[in-house]
PDB file of C-alpha atoms in Angstrom:
ATOM      1  CA  MET U  10      20.354  40.878  -6.507  1.00 48.00           C
ATOM      2  CA  LYS U  11      20.551  44.433  -5.176  1.00 47.00           C
ATOM      3  CA  SER U  12      22.074  45.648  -8.477  1.00 48.00           C
ATOM      4  CA  ILE U  13      19.194  44.084 -10.427  1.00 47.00           C
ATOM      5  CA  VAL U  14      16.629  45.789  -8.190  1.00 48.00           C
ATOM      6  CA  THR U  15      18.416  49.144  -8.606  1.00 47.00           C
ATOM      7  CA  ALA U  16      18.626  48.686 -12.375  1.00 50.00           C
ATOM      8  CA  LYS U  17      14.922  47.857 -12.587  1.00 49.00           C
ATOM      9  CA  LYS U  18      14.024  51.055 -10.713  1.00 49.00           C
ATOM     10  CA  LYS U  19      16.183  53.127 -13.073  1.00 52.00           C
ATOM     11  CA  LEU U  20      14.520  51.501 -16.084  1.00 49.00           C
ATOM     12  CA  ASP U  21      11.068  52.327 -14.701  1.00 46.00           C
ATOM     13  CA  ARG U  22      12.086  55.979 -14.428  1.00 52.00           C
ATOM     14  CA  ARG U  23      13.786  56.011 -17.837  1.00 51.00           C
ATOM     15  CA  PHE U  24      10.674  54.800 -19.634  1.00 48.00           C
ATOM     16  CA  GLY U  25       8.250  56.636 -17.370  1.00 56.00           C
ATOM     17  CA  VAL U  26       6.267  53.462 -16.658  1.00 61.00           C
ATOM     18  CA  ASN U  27       6.036  50.786 -13.976  1.00 60.00           C
ATOM     19  CA  LEU U  28       7.351  48.148 -16.386  1.00 67.00           C
ATOM     20  CA  TRP U  29       6.781  45.016 -14.293  1.00 48.00           C
ATOM     21  CA  GLY U  30       3.966  46.282 -12.048  1.00 67.00           C
ATOM     22  CA  ASN U  31       6.290  46.376  -9.045  1.00 64.00           C
ATOM     23  CA  THR U  32       4.585  47.809  -5.946  1.00 56.00           C
ATOM     24  CA  LYS U  33       7.928  49.395  -4.971  1.00 58.00           C
ATOM     25  CA  SER U  34       8.459  51.130  -8.295  1.00 50.00           C
ATOM     26  CA  PRO U  35       9.999  54.617  -7.941  1.00 49.00           C
ATOM     27  CA  LEU U  36       7.158  55.924 -10.128  1.00 44.00           C
ATOM     28  CA  ASP U  37       4.939  55.655  -7.082  1.00 50.00           C
ATOM     29  CA  LYS U  38       6.970  58.576  -5.735  1.00 48.00           C
ATOM     30  CA  ARG U  39       8.194  60.497  -8.780  1.00 47.00           C
ATOM     31  CA  GLU U  40       7.204  60.352 -12.424  1.00 45.00           C
ATOM     32  CA  TYR U  41      10.304  61.549 -14.222  1.00 46.00           C
ATOM     33  CA  ALA U  42      13.401  60.000 -15.696  1.00 49.00           C
ATOM     34  CA  PRO U  43      16.628  59.551 -13.706  1.00 51.00           C
ATOM     35  CA  GLY U  44      19.326  62.193 -13.988  1.00 52.00           C
ATOM     36  CA  GLN U  45      19.642  65.935 -13.559  1.00 51.00           C
ATOM     37  CA  HIS U  46      17.375  66.775 -16.506  1.00 47.00           C
ATOM     38  CA  GLY U  47      14.889  63.972 -16.043  1.00 48.00           C
ATOM     39  CA  GLN U  48      11.941  66.272 -15.422  1.00 52.00           C
ATOM     40  CA  ARG U  49      12.095  67.821 -18.899  1.00 53.00           C
ATOM     41  CA  ARG U  50      10.789  65.179 -21.295  1.00 55.00           C
ATOM     42  CA  LYS U  51      10.704  66.100 -24.968  1.00 68.00           C
ATOM     43  CA  LYS U  52       8.249  64.435 -27.315  1.00 76.00           C
ATOM     44  CA  PRO U  53      10.283  61.804 -29.176  1.00 78.00           C
ATOM     45  CA  THR U  54      10.469  61.527 -32.949  1.00 92.00           C
ATOM     46  CA  ASP U  55       8.781  58.604 -34.717  1.00 90.00           C
ATOM     47  CA  TYR U  56      12.110  56.788 -34.632  1.00 94.00           C
ATOM     48  CA  GLY U  57      12.479  57.647 -30.950  1.00 92.00           C
ATOM     49  CA  GLU U  58       9.030  56.236 -30.163  1.00 94.00           C
ATOM     50  CA  GLN U  59       9.872  53.031 -32.015  1.00 95.00           C
ATOM     51  CA  LEU U  60      13.179  52.715 -30.183  1.00 95.00           C
ATOM     52  CA  ILE U  61      11.531  53.249 -26.791  1.00 94.00           C
ATOM     53  CA  ALA U  62       8.863  50.648 -27.626  1.00 95.00           C
ATOM     54  CA  LYS U  63      11.587  48.159 -28.552  1.00 96.00           C
ATOM     55  CA  GLN U  64      13.646  48.838 -25.414  1.00 94.00           C
ATOM     56  CA  LYS U  65      10.599  48.519 -23.159  1.00 94.00           C
ATOM     57  CA  MET U  66       9.744  45.112 -24.569  1.00 95.00           C
ATOM     58  CA  LYS U  67      13.358  43.916 -24.474  1.00 95.00           C
ATOM     59  CA  PHE U  68      13.689  44.793 -20.795  1.00 93.00           C
ATOM     60  CA  TYR U  69      10.219  43.491 -19.889  1.00 94.00           C
ATOM     61  CA  TYR U  70      11.309  40.055 -21.080  1.00 96.00           C
ATOM     62  CA  GLY U  71      14.535  40.197 -19.088  1.00 92.00           C
ATOM     63  CA  ASN U  72      16.762  42.245 -21.391  1.00 90.00           C
ATOM     64  CA  VAL U  73      16.750  39.835 -24.339  1.00 94.00           C
ATOM     65  CA  SER U  74      19.859  40.273 -26.496  1.00 95.00           C
ATOM     66  CA  GLU U  75      19.580  42.430 -29.609  1.00 96.00           C
ATOM     67  CA  LYS U  76      20.565  39.482 -31.809  1.00 96.00           C
ATOM     68  CA  GLN U  77      17.820  37.294 -30.356  1.00 96.00           C
ATOM     69  CA  PHE U  78      15.225  40.078 -30.441  1.00 97.00           C
ATOM     70  CA  HIS U  79      15.904  40.699 -34.132  1.00 97.00           C
ATOM     71  CA  LYS U  80      15.681  36.950 -34.750  1.00 97.00           C
ATOM     72  CA  TYR U  81      12.189  36.979 -33.236  1.00 98.00           C
ATOM     73  CA  TYR U  82      11.232  39.845 -35.543  1.00 98.00           C
ATOM     74  CA  VAL U  83      12.429  37.887 -38.594  1.00 98.00           C
ATOM     75  CA  GLU U  84      10.402  34.876 -37.484  1.00 98.00           C
ATOM     76  CA  ALA U  85       7.341  37.061 -36.774  1.00 98.00           C
ATOM     77  CA  ILE U  86       7.242  38.520 -40.289  1.00 97.00           C
ATOM     78  CA  ARG U  87       7.957  35.106 -41.825  1.00 98.00           C
ATOM     79  CA  ARG U  88       4.813  33.643 -40.278  1.00 97.00           C
ATOM     80  CA  SER U  89       1.388  34.326 -41.748  1.00 97.00           C
ATOM     81  CA  GLY U  90      -0.928  36.746 -39.978  1.00 96.00           C
ATOM     82  CA  ASP U  91      -0.250  39.925 -38.039  1.00 97.00           C
ATOM     83  CA  ALA U  92       3.490  40.393 -37.411  1.00 98.00           C
ATOM     84  CA  ALA U  93       3.020  42.213 -34.084  1.00 98.00           C
ATOM     85  CA  GLU U  94       0.765  39.434 -32.767  1.00 98.00           C
ATOM     86  CA  ASN U  95       3.270  36.822 -33.944  1.00 98.00           C
ATOM     87  CA  PHE U  96       6.060  38.758 -32.231  1.00 98.00           C
ATOM     88  CA  VAL U  97       4.449  38.844 -28.782  1.00 98.00           C
ATOM     89  CA  GLY U  98       3.412  35.215 -29.157  1.00 98.00           C
ATOM     90  CA  ILE U  99       7.037  34.236 -29.713  1.00 98.00           C
ATOM     91  CA  LEU U 100       8.240  36.269 -26.720  1.00 98.00           C
ATOM     92  CA  GLU U 101       5.567  34.833 -24.447  1.00 98.00           C
ATOM     93  CA  SER U 102       6.563  31.307 -25.464  1.00 98.00           C
ATOM     94  CA  ARG U 103      10.040  31.686 -23.983  1.00 98.00           C
ATOM     95  CA  LEU U 104      10.536  29.230 -21.123  1.00 98.00           C
ATOM     96  CA  ASP U 105      11.919  31.819 -18.701  1.00 98.00           C
ATOM     97  CA  ASN U 106       8.901  34.063 -19.291  1.00 97.00           C
ATOM     98  CA  LEU U 107       6.426  31.248 -18.607  1.00 98.00           C
ATOM     99  CA  VAL U 108       8.288  30.202 -15.444  1.00 97.00           C
ATOM    100  CA  TRP U 109       7.896  33.798 -14.264  1.00 96.00           C
ATOM    101  CA  LYS U 110       4.246  34.075 -15.352  1.00 95.00           C
ATOM    102  CA  ALA U 111       3.507  30.812 -13.524  1.00 96.00           C
ATOM    103  CA  LYS U 112       4.996  32.565 -10.469  1.00 94.00           C
ATOM    104  CA  PHE U 113       7.435  29.790  -9.673  1.00 95.00           C
ATOM    105  CA  VAL U 114       9.874  32.651  -8.984  1.00 95.00           C
ATOM    106  CA  SER U 115       9.315  36.358  -8.387  1.00 92.00           C
ATOM    107  CA  THR U 116      10.967  38.088 -11.369  1.00 92.00           C
ATOM    108  CA  ILE U 117      11.831  37.470 -15.012  1.00 94.00           C
ATOM    109  CA  PHE U 118      15.528  37.809 -14.105  1.00 95.00           C
ATOM    110  CA  ALA U 119      15.212  35.158 -11.388  1.00 95.00           C
ATOM    111  CA  ALA U 120      13.356  32.931 -13.860  1.00 96.00           C
ATOM    112  CA  ARG U 121      16.249  33.075 -16.310  1.00 96.00           C
ATOM    113  CA  GLN U 122      18.724  31.994 -13.624  1.00 96.00           C
ATOM    114  CA  PHE U 123      16.337  29.335 -12.354  1.00 97.00           C
ATOM    115  CA  VAL U 124      16.051  27.753 -15.799  1.00 98.00           C
ATOM    116  CA  ASN U 125      19.794  28.112 -16.403  1.00 97.00           C
ATOM    117  CA  HIS U 126      20.556  26.179 -13.225  1.00 97.00           C
ATOM    118  CA  GLY U 127      18.503  23.198 -14.370  1.00 97.00           C
ATOM    119  CA  HIS U 128      15.541  23.460 -11.996  1.00 98.00           C
ATOM    120  CA  ILE U 129      12.845  23.181 -14.702  1.00 98.00           C
ATOM    121  CA  LEU U 130      11.367  20.261 -16.635  1.00 98.00           C
ATOM    122  CA  VAL U 131       9.323  20.525 -19.841  1.00 98.00           C
ATOM    123  CA  ASN U 132       7.212  17.428 -20.516  1.00 98.00           C
ATOM    124  CA  GLY U 133       9.317  15.576 -17.966  1.00 97.00           C
ATOM    125  CA  LYS U 134      12.706  16.469 -19.479  1.00 98.00           C
ATOM    126  CA  ARG U 135      15.164  18.930 -17.984  1.00 98.00           C
ATOM    127  CA  VAL U 136      15.594  22.114 -20.028  1.00 98.00           C
ATOM    128  CA  ASN U 137      18.213  24.692 -19.015  1.00 98.00           C
ATOM    129  CA  ILE U 138      17.845  27.118 -21.936  1.00 98.00           C
ATOM    130  CA  PRO U 139      15.850  30.238 -20.925  1.00 97.00           C
ATOM    131  CA  SER U 140      14.989  31.054 -24.569  1.00 97.00           C
ATOM    132  CA  TYR U 141      13.599  27.552 -25.202  1.00 98.00           C
ATOM    133  CA  MET U 142      10.348  27.838 -27.161  1.00 98.00           C
ATOM    134  CA  VAL U 143       7.512  26.163 -25.274  1.00 98.00           C
ATOM    135  CA  LYS U 144       4.702  24.810 -27.461  1.00 98.00           C
ATOM    136  CA  ALA U 145       0.985  24.912 -26.742  1.00 98.00           C
ATOM    137  CA  GLY U 146       0.106  21.836 -24.685  1.00 98.00           C
ATOM    138  CA  ASP U 147       3.564  21.530 -23.082  1.00 98.00           C
ATOM    139  CA  VAL U 148       3.741  21.093 -19.315  1.00 98.00           C
ATOM    140  CA  ILE U 149       6.345  23.000 -17.300  1.00 98.00           C
ATOM    141  CA  GLU U 150       7.250  21.896 -13.790  1.00 98.00           C
ATOM    142  CA  ILE U 151       9.837  22.429 -11.097  1.00 97.00           C
ATOM    143  CA  ARG U 152      12.141  19.452 -10.481  1.00 97.00           C
ATOM    144  CA  GLU U 153      11.239  17.555  -7.335  1.00 96.00           C
ATOM    145  CA  LYS U 154      14.610  18.338  -5.735  1.00 95.00           C
ATOM    146  CA  SER U 155      14.172  22.051  -6.435  1.00 96.00           C
ATOM    147  CA  LYS U 156      10.663  22.523  -5.015  1.00 95.00           C
ATOM    148  CA  SER U 157      11.978  23.260  -1.513  1.00 94.00           C
ATOM    149  CA  LEU U 158      14.333  26.054  -2.602  1.00 95.00           C
ATOM    150  CA  ALA U 159      13.973  29.384  -0.782  1.00 94.00           C
ATOM    151  CA  ILE U 160      13.429  31.295  -4.046  1.00 93.00           C
ATOM    152  CA  VAL U 161      10.370  29.127  -4.783  1.00 94.00           C
ATOM    153  CA  ALA U 162       9.002  29.474  -1.256  1.00 91.00           C
ATOM    154  CA  ALA U 163       9.360  33.270  -1.455  1.00 91.00           C
ATOM    155  CA  ALA U 164       7.411  33.375  -4.733  1.00 90.00           C
ATOM    156  CA  MET U 165       4.688  31.136  -3.301  1.00 85.00           C
ATOM    157  CA  GLU U 166       4.301  33.442  -0.299  1.00 84.00           C
ATOM    158  CA  ALA U 167       4.140  36.627  -2.388  1.00 77.00           C
ATOM    159  CA  GLY U 168       0.342  36.729  -2.167  1.00 66.00           C
ATOM    160  CA  ASN U 169      -0.716  37.859  -5.638  1.00 68.00           C
ATOM    161  CA  ARG U 170      -1.508  34.607  -7.452  1.00 66.00           C
ATOM    162  CA  ASP U 171      -3.374  35.722 -10.580  1.00 83.00           C
ATOM    163  CA  PHE U 172      -2.230  33.778 -13.629  1.00 93.00           C
ATOM    164  CA  PRO U 173      -2.735  34.593 -17.321  1.00 96.00           C
ATOM    165  CA  GLY U 174      -5.499  32.640 -19.049  1.00 96.00           C
ATOM    166  CA  TYR U 175      -3.065  30.730 -21.252  1.00 98.00           C
ATOM    167  CA  LEU U 176      -1.391  29.030 -18.253  1.00 97.00           C
ATOM    168  CA  GLU U 177      -3.081  26.292 -16.221  1.00 97.00           C
ATOM    169  CA  VAL U 178      -1.097  26.448 -12.977  1.00 95.00           C
ATOM    170  CA  ASP U 179      -1.208  23.951 -10.133  1.00 95.00           C
ATOM    171  CA  SER U 180       0.482  25.823  -7.282  1.00 90.00           C
ATOM    172  CA  LYS U 181       0.564  22.717  -5.064  1.00 92.00           C
ATOM    173  CA  LYS U 182       2.247  20.453  -7.603  1.00 95.00           C
ATOM    174  CA  LEU U 183       4.223  23.392  -9.058  1.00 95.00           C
ATOM    175  CA  THR U 184       3.234  22.595 -12.624  1.00 97.00           C
ATOM    176  CA  ALA U 185       1.952  24.813 -15.434  1.00 97.00           C
ATOM    177  CA  LYS U 186       0.399  23.773 -18.733  1.00 98.00           C
ATOM    178  CA  TYR U 187       0.852  26.216 -21.619  1.00 98.00           C
ATOM    179  CA  SER U 188      -2.693  26.005 -22.991  1.00 98.00           C
ATOM    180  CA  PHE U 189      -2.331  28.246 -26.028  1.00 98.00           C
ATOM    181  CA  VAL U 190      -0.064  30.885 -27.533  1.00 98.00           C
ATOM    182  CA  PRO U 191      -1.595  34.203 -26.454  1.00 98.00           C
ATOM    183  CA  LYS U 192      -2.595  37.196 -28.497  1.00 97.00           C
ATOM    184  CA  PHE U 193      -1.552  40.691 -27.419  1.00 97.00           C
ATOM    185  CA  ALA U 194      -4.872  41.267 -25.603  1.00 97.00           C
ATOM    186  CA  ASP U 195      -4.342  38.113 -23.512  1.00 97.00           C
ATOM    187  CA  ILE U 196      -1.007  39.214 -22.038  1.00 96.00           C
ATOM    188  CA  PRO U 197      -1.128  40.952 -18.625  1.00 92.00           C
ATOM    189  CA  TYR U 198       1.385  43.709 -19.346  1.00 93.00           C
ATOM    190  CA  ALA U 199       1.722  46.068 -16.389  1.00 88.00           C
ATOM    191  CA  ALA U 200       2.707  48.930 -18.714  1.00 90.00           C
ATOM    192  CA  HIS U 201       1.493  50.057 -22.137  1.00 92.00           C
ATOM    193  CA  MET U 202       3.310  48.066 -24.813  1.00 95.00           C
ATOM    194  CA  GLU U 203       3.386  48.764 -28.551  1.00 96.00           C
ATOM    195  CA  PRO U 204       4.694  45.739 -30.446  1.00 97.00           C
ATOM    196  CA  ASN U 205       3.523  47.314 -33.708  1.00 97.00           C
ATOM    197  CA  LEU U 206       6.146  50.043 -33.197  1.00 97.00           C
ATOM    198  CA  VAL U 207       8.807  47.386 -32.636  1.00 97.00           C
ATOM    199  CA  ILE U 208       7.889  45.858 -35.995  1.00 97.00           C
ATOM    200  CA  GLU U 209       8.093  49.327 -37.569  1.00 97.00           C
ATOM    201  CA  TYR U 210      11.517  49.885 -35.970  1.00 97.00           C
ATOM    202  CA  TYR U 211      12.994  46.779 -37.564  1.00 96.00           C
ATOM    203  CA  SER U 212      11.149  47.356 -40.856  1.00 95.00           C
ATOM    204  CA  ARG U 213      12.857  50.702 -41.466  1.00 89.00           C
TER     205      ARG U 213
END
């Protein structure tokens, strides 16, 4: 756990943003990248900006693998409508992301482990695949035997209980209904995200 916390702080400094809105982000103290030459930021090239945008989104969603991220891009451009909107809609529909956004656990990384270990049900059936695509109308819940786990109690006691508009969360029953697939403007990103640049990166 300590290594994940340390890695998250380094990523915040690398990208120059508080990626997950963490109150203990190192950017509260210093606003430059890690390393000896972190203070001297050069303006990136167009390619560099696209790469940074891609890396920020990959890490925001728990460091999704490159293969899976590219797969989401292919699906986003296959669908009708705006590719960038399709892309974020796909990412938000991941089960681990929705478990995190429902605040059943405190971080996206914890959510991935939580799903992996079989603590989550979707429409009453156990699902242990973090990348599982949740559909609008699906109900996510914590297994009865898992509701008393310390990781859940810690998340419940965290204080900040604002939920995105596309999740109907019952914090007592520990259930969350995925009401609709969100658009970019609906997603409560803590940092500035540019999914259009991610689409441009893969379209090169």
